[in-house]
XYZ file of N, CA and C in Angstrom:
135
model
N -150.117 -51.497 40.406
C -149.748 -51.012 39.082
C -148.252 -50.711 39.069
N -147.616 -51.104 38.029
C -146.187 -50.875 37.906
C -145.905 -49.426 37.504
N -144.767 -48.943 37.870
C -144.403 -47.559 37.559
C -143.823 -47.387 36.162
N -143.682 -48.477 35.427
C -143.102 -48.393 34.084
C -144.026 -47.622 33.146
N -145.319 -47.935 33.169
C -146.261 -47.284 32.251
C -146.345 -45.775 32.475
N -146.561 -45.320 33.702
C -146.590 -43.866 33.898
C -145.253 -43.190 33.593
N -144.157 -43.877 33.869
C -142.838 -43.302 33.597
C -142.617 -43.114 32.101
N -143.001 -44.111 31.320
C -142.862 -44.000 29.866
C -143.780 -42.908 29.337
N -145.005 -42.847 29.849
C -145.931 -41.796 29.433
C -145.403 -40.409 29.749
N -144.806 -40.269 30.925
C -144.217 -38.982 31.305
C -143.052 -38.627 30.389
N -142.198 -39.607 30.113
C -141.051 -39.366 29.230
C -141.480 -38.972 27.827
N -142.481 -39.666 27.297
C -142.991 -39.329 25.967
C -143.612 -37.940 25.984
N -144.348 -37.622 27.040
C -144.942 -36.291 27.156
C -143.897 -35.192 27.175
N -142.803 -35.438 27.877
C -141.720 -34.451 27.911
C -141.095 -34.283 26.525
N -140.848 -35.394 25.831
C -140.269 -35.312 24.485
C -141.197 -34.596 23.515
N -142.486 -34.883 23.606
C -143.449 -34.217 22.727
C -143.471 -32.722 23.019
N -143.444 -32.363 24.293
C -143.454 -30.954 24.657
C -142.202 -30.214 24.212
N -141.080 -30.891 24.261
C -139.823 -30.245 23.888
C -139.623 -30.156 22.377
N -140.099 -31.168 21.653
C -139.814 -31.229 20.224
C -140.981 -30.823 19.341
N -142.200 -30.933 19.827
C -143.365 -30.632 19.011
C -143.765 -31.759 18.081
N -143.117 -32.910 18.202
C -143.442 -34.079 17.390
C -144.723 -34.703 17.949
N -145.545 -35.286 17.084
C -146.769 -35.943 17.535
C -146.473 -37.117 18.455
N -147.258 -37.248 19.507
C -147.042 -38.301 20.496
C -147.211 -39.703 19.950
N -148.102 -39.878 18.972
C -148.324 -41.202 18.399
C -147.107 -41.749 17.684
N -146.329 -40.861 17.089
C -145.131 -41.320 16.379
C -144.061 -41.812 17.340
N -144.136 -41.405 18.580
C -143.188 -41.876 19.587
C -143.765 -43.016 20.424
N -145.057 -42.951 20.736
C -145.652 -43.919 21.641
C -145.951 -45.256 20.972
N -146.384 -45.245 19.709
C -146.747 -46.490 19.034
C -145.581 -47.474 18.947
N -144.390 -47.065 18.524
C -143.277 -48.024 18.517
C -142.933 -48.552 19.912
N -143.057 -47.710 20.928
C -142.782 -48.179 22.285
C -143.809 -49.195 22.750
N -145.076 -48.983 22.410
C -146.104 -49.947 22.783
C -145.838 -51.303 22.146
N -145.397 -51.296 20.895
C -145.149 -52.549 20.183
C -143.858 -53.205 20.660
N -142.775 -52.458 20.704
C -141.466 -53.042 20.997
C -141.220 -53.270 22.484
N -141.608 -52.333 23.317
C -141.293 -52.422 24.740
C -142.340 -53.210 25.515
N -143.618 -52.986 25.206
C -144.686 -53.602 25.985
C -145.313 -54.812 25.313
N -144.953 -55.100 24.064
C -145.439 -56.299 23.384
C -146.899 -56.244 22.964
N -147.435 -55.060 22.779
C -148.822 -54.912 22.347
C -148.888 -55.110 20.837
N -149.936 -55.808 20.374
C -150.097 -56.075 18.944
C -150.178 -54.748 18.183
N -149.522 -54.659 17.015
C -149.469 -53.387 16.282
C -150.831 -52.770 15.965
N -151.814 -53.584 15.604
C -153.121 -53.006 15.274
C -153.788 -52.397 16.501
N -153.544 -52.960 17.671
C -154.080 -52.395 18.911
C -153.314 -51.129 19.276
N -152.002 -51.147 19.090
C -151.186 -49.979 19.424
C -151.547 -48.781 18.553
N -151.832 -49.010 17.286
C -152.202 -47.918 16.393
C -153.578 -47.379 16.763
N -154.456 -48.244 17.229
C -155.814 -47.829 17.570
C -155.935 -47.099 18.889
N -154.864 -47.066 19.683
C -154.987 -46.412 20.991
C -154.658 -44.964 20.889
């Protein structure tokens, strides 16, 4: 398993904890743009 996925998850978790913003608003664009996941799948996760 590559360390990119856990690293991004950790980074998003830190940002959510610091800002109080919902994680989906940060993670969904990253799933689509960075990892190439189809938008309907990214929204459903």
